[in-house]
Amino acid sequence: MLQDKTILLGISGGIAAYKSAELARLLVREGCSVQVIMTRSAKKFISPLTMHALTGRPVYSSLFDSGYRTATAHIQTAREPDLVIVAPATANILGKLTAGIADDFLSTVLLAVDLEKCPVILAPSMNTTMLENAAVKGNIFLLGKRGYVIADPNDGDLACGETGKGRMVEPLELLELIKKKLFSEKDYQGVNVLISAGPTREALDPVRFLSNHSSGKMGYALARAARERGANVVLVSGPTALEPPAGIDFRPVVSAREMYAVMMDKLEKADIVVKAAAVADYRPVENFSQKIKKAGEMQVNLVRNPDILKEIGAKKNKQFLVGFAAETEKLLEHARKKMEEKNLDMIVANDLGQKGAGFQVDTNIVRLLYQGGFVEDIPLMTKYHLSHLILDRIKDHRGR
Ligand code: CTP
């Protein structure tokens, strides 16, 4: 996907520098040329030889290396890439960039990059207290305002032994961000994408309902990502606390039967259907018109709701159909079964038992299953970046 692209990877001196080796490897595997610039401190954490071997290009470091082609190597180096990423970006390099200081090769090249023509991603990585220091915070804020793309650090265990925000965004996630920035050229232009999201509510009486913990975050992130890439998006959503993304056709529903009706209505025009909704499988037999008053023991009888995805699977013609499987055990076995029974082209399986996966949280850890039995393990990443990855995979598999 990234063939013919040149990426400039700036590495400054932080523990997360070792992850940049993986990022370089991923980028090279995608077919792009990677030019690495390391600061003096970065070389204390990872060897330039490693980066040279991974990228096939000598690493640039000092302003006055004898190997450079001309005395204005910083300008040439800044003109060459399609995108620049600084990962990890330390407090120091962020501070220099904010203040316009150019005292080594990386900081000089960064000032020479034309932001109008070449996106620059900064992936901060540092201890939480440093990240929250007013100066650093202010610098990140200013850089974001000036058009730099900030890969907001993750929460988690830090190299210093503390836990908190400051972990550099994972390489695979950075790769998705890079693709997103490079291909904001709308690879989904004209494609009709129908997405369902959130829980459904099955009323028992005017004040009570059966539902589940779905927040809708995954489906909304998918809708936003597809929209950003130019798709015509219809988002059919059960009740959530989220703001629908701008520029889409938003269809709020409450119950599974309402979701069913809207999905079926919109199916014909769809090229891709993604069912991220957590649909209630059952609803109360009776929906009482008045509030039920308590009186001793009580039993609620339930009837099955339509399986929307299964019906779409049986009916589909041109549509590429993606389902979700949220499981607490036997993830692959259950996901495979759903894929087969519902006639899906792809299923996104998540293990609800894993920390950072499933309902309510902003991140997910999933396994993607494709027709033919192929399984791809995706590490923890934000639902937004995962959405772009899922759209990449749909694009690849739809063409087959
Ligand atoms: N789904 C649906 N309609 C239903 C139930 C589920 O369209 N009535 C869809 C979901 O949107 C999801 C997929 O089917 O994409 C799997 O949902 P899940 O709740 O994991 O599984 P179920 O098929 O309901 O099976 P079970 O509850 O037995 O795990």
Short mmCIF file of C-alpha atoms and ligand atoms in Angstrom, two decimals:
data_model
loop_
_atom_site.label_atom_id
_atom_site.label_comp_id
_atom_site.label_asym_id
_atom_site.label_seq_id
_atom_site.Cartn_x
_atom_site.Cartn_y
_atom_site.Cartn_z
CA MET A 1 0.00 0.00 0.00
CA LEU A 2 2.86 2.37 0.72
CA GLN A 3 4.86 1.61 -2.42
CA ASP A 4 6.63 4.64 -3.86
CA LYS A 5 6.29 6.54 -0.61
CA THR A 6 9.25 7.88 1.31
CA ILE A 7 8.99 8.25 5.05
CA LEU A 8 11.41 10.19 7.17
CA LEU A 9 11.64 8.58 10.59
CA GLY A 10 13.15 10.81 13.25
CA ILE A 11 14.24 9.05 16.42
CA SER A 12 15.03 11.04 19.53
CA GLY A 13 16.48 9.72 22.77
CA GLY A 14 13.89 7.76 24.69
CA ILE A 15 13.48 4.16 25.79
CA ALA A 16 10.72 3.72 23.21
CA ALA A 17 13.41 4.07 20.50
CA TYR A 18 13.53 0.27 20.30
CA LYS A 19 9.94 0.34 19.03
CA SER A 20 11.05 2.52 16.13
CA ALA A 21 12.99 -0.44 14.79
CA GLU A 22 9.70 -2.32 14.55
CA LEU A 23 8.03 0.71 12.95
CA ALA A 24 10.82 0.89 10.36
CA ARG A 25 10.41 -2.83 9.66
CA LEU A 26 6.65 -2.47 9.20
CA LEU A 27 7.11 0.49 6.87
CA VAL A 28 9.70 -1.33 4.77
CA ARG A 29 7.39 -4.35 4.59
CA GLU A 30 4.69 -2.06 3.21
CA GLY A 31 7.05 -1.22 0.39
CA CYS A 32 8.16 2.30 1.24
CA SER A 33 11.60 3.84 1.53
CA VAL A 34 12.51 4.84 5.05
CA GLN A 35 15.17 7.42 5.83
CA VAL A 36 16.13 7.48 9.48
CA ILE A 37 17.55 10.46 11.35
CA MET A 38 18.74 9.81 14.89
CA THR A 39 19.67 12.34 17.52
CA ARG A 40 22.85 11.86 19.53
CA SER A 41 20.87 10.60 22.51
CA ALA A 42 18.83 8.20 20.36
CA LYS A 43 22.05 6.39 19.49
CA LYS A 44 22.52 5.61 23.17
CA PHE A 45 19.27 3.63 23.09
CA ILE A 46 19.45 1.89 19.73
CA SER A 47 22.23 1.35 17.26
CA PRO A 48 22.25 3.20 13.92
CA LEU A 49 23.47 -0.07 12.44
CA THR A 50 20.16 -1.72 13.34
CA MET A 51 18.23 1.03 11.59
CA HIS A 52 20.60 0.94 8.60
CA ALA A 53 20.12 -2.82 8.28
CA LEU A 54 16.34 -2.57 8.56
CA THR A 55 15.93 0.28 6.09
CA GLY A 56 18.83 -0.36 3.73
CA ARG A 57 19.79 3.31 4.03
CA PRO A 58 22.54 4.89 6.10
CA VAL A 59 21.23 6.76 9.12
CA TYR A 60 21.68 10.55 9.19
CA SER A 61 22.66 12.10 12.44
CA SER A 62 24.98 15.07 12.47
CA LEU A 63 24.63 18.29 10.50
CA PHE A 64 28.16 18.01 9.21
CA ASP A 65 28.66 14.31 8.38
CA SER A 66 31.19 13.98 5.61
CA GLY A 67 28.97 11.51 3.76
CA TYR A 68 26.28 14.07 2.95
CA ARG A 69 25.78 15.04 -0.62
CA THR A 70 25.80 18.80 -0.20
CA ALA A 71 26.13 21.53 2.39
CA THR A 72 22.36 21.92 2.29
CA ALA A 73 21.57 18.29 3.08
CA HIS A 74 19.00 19.39 5.66
CA ILE A 75 16.91 21.04 2.93
CA GLN A 76 17.19 18.08 0.55
CA THR A 77 16.33 15.68 3.33
CA ALA A 78 13.29 17.76 4.25
CA ARG A 79 12.02 17.85 0.63
CA GLU A 80 12.33 14.13 -0.07
CA PRO A 81 9.69 12.49 2.17
CA ASP A 82 5.93 12.15 1.68
CA LEU A 83 5.57 12.09 5.45
CA VAL A 84 7.72 12.68 8.52
CA ILE A 85 7.28 10.89 11.82
CA VAL A 86 9.24 11.53 15.00
CA ALA A 87 8.97 8.47 17.21
CA PRO A 88 9.73 8.65 20.01
CA ALA A 89 9.45 12.41 20.37
CA THR A 90 11.08 13.46 23.64
CA ALA A 91 10.24 16.58 25.64
CA ASN A 92 13.48 18.02 24.28
CA ILE A 93 12.71 17.66 20.57
CA LEU A 94 9.13 18.89 21.13
CA GLY A 95 10.50 21.91 22.98
CA LYS A 96 13.02 22.68 20.23
CA LEU A 97 10.41 22.37 17.50
CA THR A 98 8.03 24.66 19.36
CA ALA A 99 10.71 27.27 19.92
CA GLY A 100 12.25 26.99 16.45
CA ILE A 101 15.63 25.78 17.69
CA ALA A 102 17.79 23.98 15.12
CA ASP A 103 20.91 22.68 16.80
CA ASP A 104 21.24 19.20 15.32
CA PHE A 105 20.24 17.41 12.13
CA LEU A 106 16.78 16.25 13.23
CA SER A 107 15.66 19.60 14.66
CA THR A 108 17.04 21.43 11.61
CA VAL A 109 15.32 19.16 9.12
CA LEU A 110 12.04 19.42 11.07
CA LEU A 111 12.08 23.19 10.68
CA ALA A 112 12.74 22.83 6.96
CA VAL A 113 9.71 20.58 6.34
CA ASP A 114 6.82 22.33 4.62
CA LEU A 115 3.77 21.30 6.65
CA GLU A 116 1.45 22.28 3.81
CA LYS A 117 2.97 19.60 1.61
CA CYS A 118 4.21 16.97 4.03
CA PRO A 119 2.39 15.81 7.17
CA VAL A 120 4.52 15.53 10.32
CA ILE A 121 3.50 13.09 13.04
CA LEU A 122 4.96 13.46 16.53
CA ALA A 123 4.73 10.47 18.86
CA PRO A 124 5.59 11.73 22.36
CA SER A 125 6.97 9.27 24.86
CA MET A 126 7.90 10.15 28.42
CA ASN A 127 7.05 9.86 32.08
CA THR A 128 3.54 11.05 33.02
CA THR A 129 4.74 13.93 35.19
CA MET A 130 6.99 15.18 32.39
CA LEU A 131 4.12 14.89 29.94
CA GLU A 132 1.91 16.87 32.26
CA ASN A 133 4.52 19.51 32.95
CA ALA A 134 3.01 22.84 31.91
CA ALA A 135 5.84 23.56 29.45
CA VAL A 136 5.61 20.20 27.70
CA LYS A 137 1.82 20.25 27.70
CA GLY A 138 1.84 23.75 26.28
CA ASN A 139 4.33 22.77 23.57
CA ILE A 140 2.26 19.75 22.49
CA PHE A 141 -0.85 21.92 22.42
CA LEU A 142 0.88 24.58 20.31
CA LEU A 143 2.38 22.07 17.91
CA GLY A 144 -1.05 20.50 17.43
CA LYS A 145 -2.49 23.93 16.69
CA ARG A 146 0.24 24.59 14.15
CA GLY A 147 -0.74 21.51 12.18
CA TYR A 148 1.56 18.80 13.54
CA VAL A 149 -0.21 15.50 14.10
CA ILE A 150 0.16 14.38 17.69
CA ALA A 151 0.00 10.63 18.30
CA ASP A 152 -1.40 10.96 21.79
CA PRO A 153 0.56 8.64 24.12
CA ASN A 154 -1.14 5.63 25.66
CA ASP A 155 -1.70 4.77 29.30
CA GLY A 156 0.24 1.87 30.75
CA ASP A 157 3.46 0.71 32.40
CA LEU A 158 6.31 3.14 31.85
CA ALA A 159 10.02 2.36 31.63
CA CYS A 160 10.63 4.20 34.92
CA GLY A 161 8.46 1.68 36.76
CA GLU A 162 5.55 4.07 37.18
CA THR A 163 2.17 3.58 35.55
CA GLY A 164 0.33 6.30 33.69
CA LYS A 165 0.03 8.17 30.44
CA GLY A 166 3.20 8.50 28.41
CA ARG A 167 3.75 5.21 26.56
CA MET A 168 4.52 5.78 22.93
CA VAL A 169 1.74 4.69 20.60
CA GLU A 170 2.47 1.14 19.36
CA PRO A 171 4.21 0.71 15.97
CA LEU A 172 1.24 -0.94 14.26
CA GLU A 173 -0.98 1.90 15.40
CA LEU A 174 1.53 4.43 14.13
CA LEU A 175 1.53 2.61 10.80
CA GLU A 176 -2.25 3.04 10.60
CA LEU A 177 -1.92 6.71 11.45
CA ILE A 178 0.70 7.12 8.72
CA LYS A 179 -1.59 5.45 6.18
CA LYS A 180 -4.46 7.58 7.29
CA LYS A 181 -2.46 10.76 6.81
CA LEU A 182 -1.06 9.67 3.45
CA PHE A 183 -4.35 8.45 2.08
CA SER A 184 -6.65 11.12 3.27
CA GLU A 185 -7.03 11.14 -0.50
CA LYS A 186 -10.30 9.17 0.02
CA ASP A 187 -9.85 5.57 -0.98
CA TYR A 188 -13.51 4.90 -0.04
CA GLN A 189 -14.90 7.66 -2.23
CA GLY A 190 -18.32 6.64 -3.56
CA VAL A 191 -18.45 3.41 -1.52
CA ASN A 192 -21.68 2.91 0.47
CA VAL A 193 -20.95 1.63 3.95
CA LEU A 194 -23.75 0.55 6.28
CA ILE A 195 -22.71 0.28 9.94
CA SER A 196 -24.68 -0.73 13.02
CA ALA A 197 -23.49 0.28 16.47
CA GLY A 198 -24.35 0.35 20.15
CA PRO A 199 -26.70 -1.79 22.18
CA THR A 200 -30.40 -2.31 21.63
CA ARG A 201 -32.97 -1.79 24.37
CA GLU A 202 -35.87 -4.19 24.78
CA ALA A 203 -38.64 -2.59 26.78
CA LEU A 204 -40.32 -4.37 29.66
CA ASP A 205 -42.51 -1.46 30.68
CA PRO A 206 -42.35 2.35 30.22
CA VAL A 207 -39.40 2.65 32.64
CA ARG A 208 -37.45 -0.60 32.33
CA PHE A 209 -35.58 -2.43 29.58
CA LEU A 210 -33.15 -5.27 28.87
CA SER A 211 -29.88 -4.22 27.30
CA ASN A 212 -26.09 -4.75 27.44
CA HIS A 213 -22.87 -2.84 28.14
CA SER A 214 -22.14 -1.81 24.55
CA SER A 215 -21.04 1.85 24.38
CA GLY A 216 -21.15 2.13 20.60
CA LYS A 217 -17.51 3.33 20.50
CA MET A 218 -16.34 0.73 17.97
CA GLY A 219 -19.17 1.34 15.50
CA TYR A 220 -18.91 5.13 15.78
CA ALA A 221 -15.13 4.97 15.27
CA LEU A 222 -15.70 2.88 12.14
CA ALA A 223 -18.26 5.36 10.86
CA ARG A 224 -15.87 8.25 11.44
CA ALA A 225 -12.94 6.47 9.79
CA ALA A 226 -15.03 5.42 6.75
CA ARG A 227 -16.36 8.96 6.39
CA GLU A 228 -12.85 10.42 6.55
CA ARG A 229 -11.90 8.14 3.68
CA GLY A 230 -14.75 9.39 1.55
CA ALA A 231 -17.41 6.69 2.08
CA ASN A 232 -21.14 7.40 2.13
CA VAL A 233 -21.88 6.17 5.61
CA VAL A 234 -25.20 5.14 7.12
CA LEU A 235 -24.86 4.59 10.87
CA VAL A 236 -27.74 2.73 12.48
CA SER A 237 -27.28 3.09 16.20
CA GLY A 238 -28.94 1.93 19.37
CA PRO A 239 -28.97 4.39 22.29
CA THR A 240 -25.47 5.64 23.19
CA ALA A 241 -23.96 8.69 24.86
CA LEU A 242 -21.85 9.46 21.78
CA GLU A 243 -22.01 12.33 19.34
CA PRO A 244 -22.57 10.96 15.81
CA PRO A 245 -19.70 11.80 13.41
CA ALA A 246 -20.34 14.71 11.06
CA GLY A 247 -21.30 14.13 7.45
CA ILE A 248 -23.02 10.77 7.78
CA ASP A 249 -26.61 9.55 7.54
CA PHE A 250 -27.40 8.85 11.19
CA ARG A 251 -30.36 6.58 12.01
CA PRO A 252 -31.06 6.24 15.72
CA VAL A 253 -33.07 3.20 16.80
CA VAL A 254 -33.97 1.67 20.15
CA SER A 255 -34.95 -1.99 19.83
CA ALA A 256 -33.55 -4.89 17.81
CA ARG A 257 -36.68 -4.95 15.70
CA GLU A 258 -36.27 -1.28 14.85
CA MET A 259 -32.62 -1.90 13.99
CA TYR A 260 -33.66 -4.83 11.82
CA ALA A 261 -36.17 -2.70 9.90
CA VAL A 262 -33.70 0.12 9.16
CA MET A 263 -30.85 -2.24 8.27
CA MET A 264 -33.02 -4.16 5.83
CA ASP A 265 -34.25 -0.92 4.31
CA LYS A 266 -30.68 0.33 3.75
CA LEU A 267 -29.19 -3.01 2.69
CA GLU A 268 -29.89 -2.82 -1.02
CA LYS A 269 -27.72 0.26 -1.58
CA ALA A 270 -24.84 -0.90 0.63
CA ASP A 271 -21.51 -2.14 -0.75
CA ILE A 272 -20.15 -3.00 2.67
CA VAL A 273 -22.07 -3.87 5.84
CA VAL A 274 -20.36 -3.83 9.23
CA LYS A 275 -22.40 -5.05 12.18
CA ALA A 276 -20.67 -3.75 15.28
CA ALA A 277 -23.94 -3.49 17.24
CA ALA A 278 -24.53 -5.67 20.29
CA VAL A 279 -28.05 -6.71 19.46
CA ALA A 280 -30.19 -8.14 22.25
CA ASP A 281 -30.96 -11.72 21.28
CA TYR A 282 -34.17 -11.74 23.34
CA ARG A 283 -36.95 -9.34 24.25
CA PRO A 284 -39.69 -9.62 26.86
CA VAL A 285 -42.78 -11.35 25.48
CA GLU A 286 -44.90 -8.61 26.88
CA ASN A 287 -44.14 -4.87 26.93
CA PHE A 288 -46.42 -3.57 29.67
CA SER A 289 -48.07 -0.24 28.97
CA GLN A 290 -48.01 0.75 32.63
CA LYS A 291 -45.13 0.57 35.11
CA ILE A 292 -44.99 -2.89 36.69
CA LYS A 293 -45.66 -2.70 40.43
CA LYS A 294 -43.70 -4.95 42.74
CA ALA A 295 -45.53 -7.89 44.28
CA GLY A 296 -43.49 -10.90 45.45
CA GLU A 297 -41.47 -13.01 43.00
CA MET A 298 -41.55 -12.22 39.33
CA GLN A 299 -40.64 -13.98 36.12
CA VAL A 300 -40.07 -12.42 32.73
CA ASN A 301 -40.65 -14.52 29.65
CA LEU A 302 -38.48 -13.74 26.65
CA VAL A 303 -38.78 -14.37 22.91
CA ARG A 304 -36.04 -14.38 20.30
CA ASN A 305 -35.28 -11.26 18.32
CA PRO A 306 -34.42 -11.54 14.66
CA ASP A 307 -30.73 -12.28 13.99
CA ILE A 308 -30.14 -9.29 11.74
CA LEU A 309 -26.69 -10.33 10.58
CA LYS A 310 -27.79 -13.84 9.75
CA GLU A 311 -30.63 -12.54 7.62
CA ILE A 312 -28.32 -10.13 5.83
CA GLY A 313 -25.92 -13.02 5.25
CA ALA A 314 -28.69 -15.07 3.69
CA LYS A 315 -29.88 -12.19 1.52
CA LYS A 316 -26.65 -10.50 0.47
CA ASN A 317 -25.58 -10.29 -3.14
CA LYS A 318 -22.72 -7.84 -3.78
CA GLN A 319 -22.25 -6.76 -0.18
CA PHE A 320 -19.04 -7.45 1.72
CA LEU A 321 -20.29 -8.50 5.12
CA VAL A 322 -18.37 -7.99 8.37
CA GLY A 323 -19.63 -9.22 11.72
CA PHE A 324 -18.36 -8.91 15.26
CA ALA A 325 -18.09 -11.63 17.85
CA ALA A 326 -17.78 -10.66 21.48
CA GLU A 327 -16.89 -13.75 23.47
CA THR A 328 -15.89 -14.64 26.99
CA GLU A 329 -14.51 -18.10 26.08
CA LYS A 330 -13.47 -20.24 23.07
CA LEU A 331 -13.00 -17.12 20.98
CA LEU A 332 -11.86 -18.66 17.71
CA GLU A 333 -14.26 -21.57 17.81
CA HIS A 334 -17.28 -19.34 18.39
CA ALA A 335 -16.16 -16.73 15.91
CA ARG A 336 -15.63 -19.34 13.19
CA LYS A 337 -19.07 -20.77 13.83
CA LYS A 338 -20.68 -17.32 13.56
CA MET A 339 -18.77 -16.59 10.40
CA GLU A 340 -20.06 -19.74 8.78
CA GLU A 341 -23.63 -19.62 10.08
CA LYS A 342 -24.08 -15.97 9.13
CA ASN A 343 -22.27 -16.22 5.77
CA LEU A 344 -19.75 -13.50 6.61
CA ASP A 345 -16.71 -12.38 4.60
CA MET A 346 -14.85 -11.34 7.72
CA ILE A 347 -15.40 -11.37 11.46
CA VAL A 348 -13.82 -9.21 14.16
CA ALA A 349 -13.51 -11.35 17.27
CA ASN A 350 -12.82 -9.86 20.65
CA ASP A 351 -12.19 -11.59 23.90
CA LEU A 352 -14.16 -9.69 26.53
CA GLY A 353 -11.92 -11.10 29.26
CA GLN A 354 -8.82 -9.21 28.05
CA LYS A 355 -7.91 -5.89 29.65
CA GLY A 356 -8.28 -3.09 27.09
CA ALA A 357 -10.74 -5.02 24.92
CA GLY A 358 -14.48 -4.95 24.39
CA PHE A 359 -17.24 -2.74 25.74
CA GLN A 360 -16.92 0.81 27.11
CA VAL A 361 -13.14 1.23 26.65
CA ASP A 362 -11.48 3.30 23.91
CA THR A 363 -9.16 0.48 22.90
CA ASN A 364 -9.63 -3.03 21.59
CA ILE A 365 -7.61 -6.21 21.06
CA VAL A 366 -9.07 -8.33 18.30
CA ARG A 367 -8.48 -11.26 16.02
CA LEU A 368 -9.62 -10.90 12.43
CA LEU A 369 -10.93 -14.01 10.71
CA TYR A 370 -11.29 -14.19 6.95
CA GLN A 371 -12.91 -16.58 4.51
CA GLY A 372 -10.60 -19.53 3.98
CA GLY A 373 -9.68 -19.80 7.65
CA PHE A 374 -6.92 -17.18 7.81
CA VAL A 375 -6.62 -15.51 11.23
CA GLU A 376 -4.80 -12.25 11.96
CA ASP A 377 -3.96 -11.19 15.53
CA ILE A 378 -4.18 -7.47 16.11
CA PRO A 379 -2.52 -6.07 19.25
CA LEU A 380 -4.05 -3.48 21.55
CA MET A 381 -4.88 -0.25 19.74
CA THR A 382 -7.44 2.52 19.89
CA LYS A 383 -10.80 1.74 18.32
CA TYR A 384 -10.19 4.59 15.90
CA HIS A 385 -6.91 3.19 14.60
CA LEU A 386 -8.38 -0.28 14.58
CA SER A 387 -11.20 1.08 12.42
CA HIS A 388 -8.71 2.26 9.82
CA LEU A 389 -6.97 -1.10 9.93
CA ILE A 390 -10.30 -2.90 9.45
CA LEU A 391 -11.08 -0.62 6.49
CA ASP A 392 -7.65 -1.44 5.00
CA ARG A 393 -8.36 -5.14 5.32
CA ILE A 394 -11.87 -4.84 3.87
CA LYS A 395 -10.40 -2.99 0.92
CA ASP A 396 -7.77 -5.69 0.36
CA HIS A 397 -10.23 -8.58 0.65
CA ARG A 398 -13.09 -7.04 -1.30
CA GLY A 399 -10.93 -6.88 -4.36
CA ARG A 400 -10.16 -10.61 -4.29
N1 CTP B 1 -26.19 -9.94 15.63
C1 CTP B 1 -27.31 -9.51 14.94
N2 CTP B 1 -28.54 -9.77 15.42
C2 CTP B 1 -28.72 -10.45 16.57
C3 CTP B 1 -27.59 -10.89 17.29
C4 CTP B 1 -26.33 -10.61 16.80
O1 CTP B 1 -27.16 -8.88 13.89
N3 CTP B 1 -29.94 -10.69 17.01
C5 CTP B 1 -24.86 -9.67 15.08
C6 CTP B 1 -24.02 -8.72 15.91
O2 CTP B 1 -24.19 -7.38 15.44
C7 CTP B 1 -22.60 -9.21 15.64
C8 CTP B 1 -22.79 -10.70 15.41
O3 CTP B 1 -24.16 -10.89 15.07
O4 CTP B 1 -22.04 -8.67 14.48
C9 CTP B 1 -22.45 -11.58 16.58
O5 CTP B 1 -23.12 -11.13 17.73
P1 CTP B 1 -22.91 -11.85 19.12
O6 CTP B 1 -23.80 -11.19 20.13
O7 CTP B 1 -21.45 -12.00 19.42
O8 CTP B 1 -23.40 -13.31 18.83
P2 CTP B 1 -24.78 -14.02 18.62
O9 CTP B 1 -24.91 -14.33 17.18
O10 CTP B 1 -25.90 -13.24 19.24
O11 CTP B 1 -24.53 -15.39 19.39
P3 CTP B 1 -24.40 -15.67 20.96
O12 CTP B 1 -25.24 -14.63 21.65
O13 CTP B 1 -24.94 -17.05 21.08
O14 CTP B 1 -22.93 -15.58 21.28
#
